[in-house]
Amino acid sequence: MTTASSSTALAASTAPADVVRRQYLASAAGDLEALRATLAPDVEWTEMAGFPLAGTYRTPEGVTANVMEKLGQDWDGWTAHDDTYVVDGENVVVLARYTATNKATGKDIAVRVAHHFVVRGGRIVRFEQFVDTALVRDAMTPDV
């Protein structure tokens, strides 16, 4: 249970895991402004090769426009559920899962992922995604 004081502490914290957690909460809420606030101006955000949005995006606006907004266009209820955090200094690895329904096919996904974040000065400076891209693409492929 989150209390007002614990959520206030999370919002004020620059600890790497807290910054990453704020990013997940903002994403789940669809709050792109709050999500951009967790990203460094020179962020490098890499979506895995084979993923529909594969590539490296820079700037907070570039990340939200090319990743989060596009996911919202193609998927209903796209959510990254952050399950387990492994923290080593500025490195935060999150074991998570994506859930969503593809708008074009009506197919659901529930796929495990790993995210590697690097956090410096209270902002995410680097992100790399690891995901079973075949499961995502299968959900995007109409049945024949």
Tab-separated table of C-alpha atoms in Angstrom:
chain	number	residue	atom	x	y	z
A	1	MET	CA	0.000	0.000	0.000
A	2	THR	CA	1.404	3.361	-1.008
A	3	THR	CA	0.927	6.194	1.418
A	4	ALA	CA	1.088	9.877	0.625
A	5	SER	CA	4.437	10.178	2.389
A	6	SER	CA	5.967	7.188	0.564
A	7	SER	CA	4.745	8.428	-2.832
A	8	THR	CA	6.122	11.900	-2.018
A	9	ALA	CA	9.471	10.358	-1.087
A	10	LEU	CA	9.475	8.381	-4.356
A	11	ALA	CA	8.725	11.561	-6.320
A	12	ALA	CA	11.602	13.428	-4.661
A	13	SER	CA	14.165	10.623	-4.739
A	14	THR	CA	17.025	10.589	-7.232
A	15	ALA	CA	17.969	6.998	-6.331
A	16	PRO	CA	18.262	5.066	-9.606
A	17	ALA	CA	15.554	2.495	-8.768
A	18	ASP	CA	13.132	5.253	-7.712
A	19	VAL	CA	13.697	7.183	-10.951
A	20	VAL	CA	13.041	4.019	-12.963
A	21	ARG	CA	9.924	3.236	-10.905
A	22	ARG	CA	8.570	6.751	-11.621
A	23	GLN	CA	9.104	6.077	-15.332
A	24	TYR	CA	7.015	2.881	-15.146
A	25	LEU	CA	4.269	4.589	-13.120
A	26	ALA	CA	4.108	7.500	-15.576
A	27	SER	CA	4.000	5.126	-18.532
A	28	ALA	CA	1.210	3.033	-16.990
A	29	ALA	CA	-0.775	6.213	-16.299
A	30	GLY	CA	-0.217	7.527	-19.828
A	31	ASP	CA	1.436	10.621	-18.333
A	32	LEU	CA	4.007	11.425	-21.013
A	33	GLU	CA	5.012	14.697	-19.341
A	34	ALA	CA	5.920	12.868	-16.116
A	35	LEU	CA	7.677	10.177	-18.141
A	36	ARG	CA	9.753	12.779	-20.015
A	37	ALA	CA	10.713	14.284	-16.633
A	38	THR	CA	12.532	11.016	-15.774
A	39	LEU	CA	14.667	11.181	-18.942
A	40	ALA	CA	17.917	13.088	-19.405
A	41	PRO	CA	17.971	15.621	-22.276
A	42	ASP	CA	20.559	13.436	-24.069
A	43	VAL	CA	18.885	10.087	-23.289
A	44	GLU	CA	19.589	7.110	-25.573
A	45	TRP	CA	16.579	4.772	-25.623
A	46	THR	CA	17.067	1.537	-27.577
A	47	GLU	CA	14.221	-0.752	-28.579
A	48	MET	CA	15.513	-4.206	-29.520
A	49	ALA	CA	16.187	-5.273	-33.105
A	50	GLY	CA	13.168	-7.231	-34.330
A	51	PHE	CA	10.768	-5.263	-32.115
A	52	PRO	CA	8.230	-3.248	-34.170
A	53	LEU	CA	9.757	0.045	-32.960
A	54	ALA	CA	13.390	-1.126	-33.179
A	55	GLY	CA	15.980	1.621	-33.057
A	56	THR	CA	17.629	4.145	-30.795
A	57	TYR	CA	15.762	7.322	-29.936
A	58	ARG	CA	17.191	10.457	-28.383
A	59	THR	CA	15.694	13.285	-26.340
A	60	PRO	CA	12.699	12.851	-24.043
A	61	GLU	CA	10.360	14.091	-26.787
A	62	GLY	CA	11.891	11.690	-29.311
A	63	VAL	CA	11.383	8.751	-26.956
A	64	THR	CA	7.750	9.501	-26.166
A	65	ALA	CA	6.829	10.371	-29.778
A	66	ASN	CA	8.549	7.353	-31.342
A	67	VAL	CA	7.867	4.737	-28.680
A	68	MET	CA	5.080	5.465	-26.202
A	69	GLU	CA	2.770	7.342	-28.571
A	70	LYS	CA	3.214	4.727	-31.321
A	71	LEU	CA	2.550	1.879	-28.895
A	72	GLY	CA	-0.677	3.686	-27.954
A	73	GLN	CA	-1.663	3.930	-31.619
A	74	ASP	CA	-1.202	0.207	-32.296
A	75	TRP	CA	-2.099	-1.421	-28.971
A	76	ASP	CA	-4.893	-1.184	-26.411
A	77	GLY	CA	-3.758	-1.191	-22.808
A	78	TRP	CA	-0.019	-1.447	-23.483
A	79	THR	CA	1.530	-1.801	-20.023
A	80	ALA	CA	5.000	-2.676	-18.815
A	81	HIS	CA	4.602	-4.390	-15.450
A	82	ASP	CA	7.828	-3.947	-13.490
A	83	ASP	CA	8.238	-7.049	-11.347
A	84	THR	CA	11.832	-7.359	-10.126
A	85	TYR	CA	14.610	-4.787	-9.772
A	86	VAL	CA	18.324	-5.557	-9.705
A	87	VAL	CA	20.393	-2.489	-8.853
A	88	ASP	CA	24.147	-2.033	-9.124
A	89	GLY	CA	25.107	1.607	-8.687
A	90	GLU	CA	23.731	3.563	-11.637
A	91	ASN	CA	22.604	0.368	-13.401
A	92	VAL	CA	19.044	-0.831	-12.904
A	93	VAL	CA	17.849	-4.035	-14.550
A	94	VAL	CA	14.127	-4.654	-14.376
A	95	LEU	CA	12.515	-7.998	-15.095
A	96	ALA	CA	9.065	-7.162	-16.331
A	97	ARG	CA	6.272	-8.190	-18.644
A	98	TYR	CA	4.281	-6.467	-21.339
A	99	THR	CA	0.540	-6.911	-21.664
A	100	ALA	CA	-1.632	-5.418	-24.386
A	101	THR	CA	-4.103	-6.146	-27.165
A	102	ASN	CA	-3.146	-5.402	-30.746
A	103	LYS	CA	-5.759	-3.077	-32.277
A	104	ALA	CA	-5.465	-4.503	-35.787
A	105	THR	CA	-5.660	-8.207	-34.914
A	106	GLY	CA	-7.383	-8.268	-31.525
A	107	LYS	CA	-4.641	-10.600	-30.266
A	108	ASP	CA	-3.309	-10.293	-26.736
A	109	ILE	CA	0.296	-10.432	-25.607
A	110	ALA	CA	1.765	-11.335	-22.254
A	111	VAL	CA	5.506	-11.443	-22.800
A	112	ARG	CA	8.462	-11.350	-20.402
A	113	VAL	CA	11.062	-8.628	-20.897
A	114	ALA	CA	14.230	-7.295	-19.333
A	115	HIS	CA	15.052	-3.604	-19.324
A	116	HIS	CA	18.477	-2.148	-18.568
A	117	PHE	CA	18.533	1.460	-17.409
A	118	VAL	CA	21.482	3.694	-16.585
A	119	VAL	CA	20.540	6.545	-14.241
A	120	ARG	CA	22.792	9.538	-13.529
A	121	GLY	CA	21.929	12.725	-11.700
A	122	GLY	CA	18.368	11.572	-11.099
A	123	ARG	CA	17.602	11.009	-14.793
A	124	ILE	CA	17.613	8.024	-17.125
A	125	VAL	CA	20.508	8.465	-19.560
A	126	ARG	CA	20.309	5.078	-21.274
A	127	PHE	CA	17.742	2.343	-21.795
A	128	GLU	CA	17.990	-0.987	-23.583
A	129	GLN	CA	15.135	-3.434	-24.116
A	130	PHE	CA	15.390	-7.241	-24.292
A	131	VAL	CA	12.203	-9.029	-25.365
A	132	ASP	CA	10.981	-12.067	-27.283
A	133	THR	CA	10.152	-10.105	-30.416
A	134	ALA	CA	8.569	-13.125	-32.113
A	135	LEU	CA	5.743	-13.162	-29.558
A	136	VAL	CA	5.061	-9.466	-30.173
A	137	ARG	CA	5.111	-9.895	-33.951
A	138	ASP	CA	2.822	-12.956	-33.716
A	139	ALA	CA	0.230	-10.796	-31.977
A	140	MET	CA	0.531	-8.276	-34.818
A	141	THR	CA	0.075	-10.895	-37.555
A	142	PRO	CA	-3.489	-11.621	-38.671
A	143	ASP	CA	-4.568	-15.253	-38.662
A	144	VAL	CA	-4.663	-16.728	-42.134
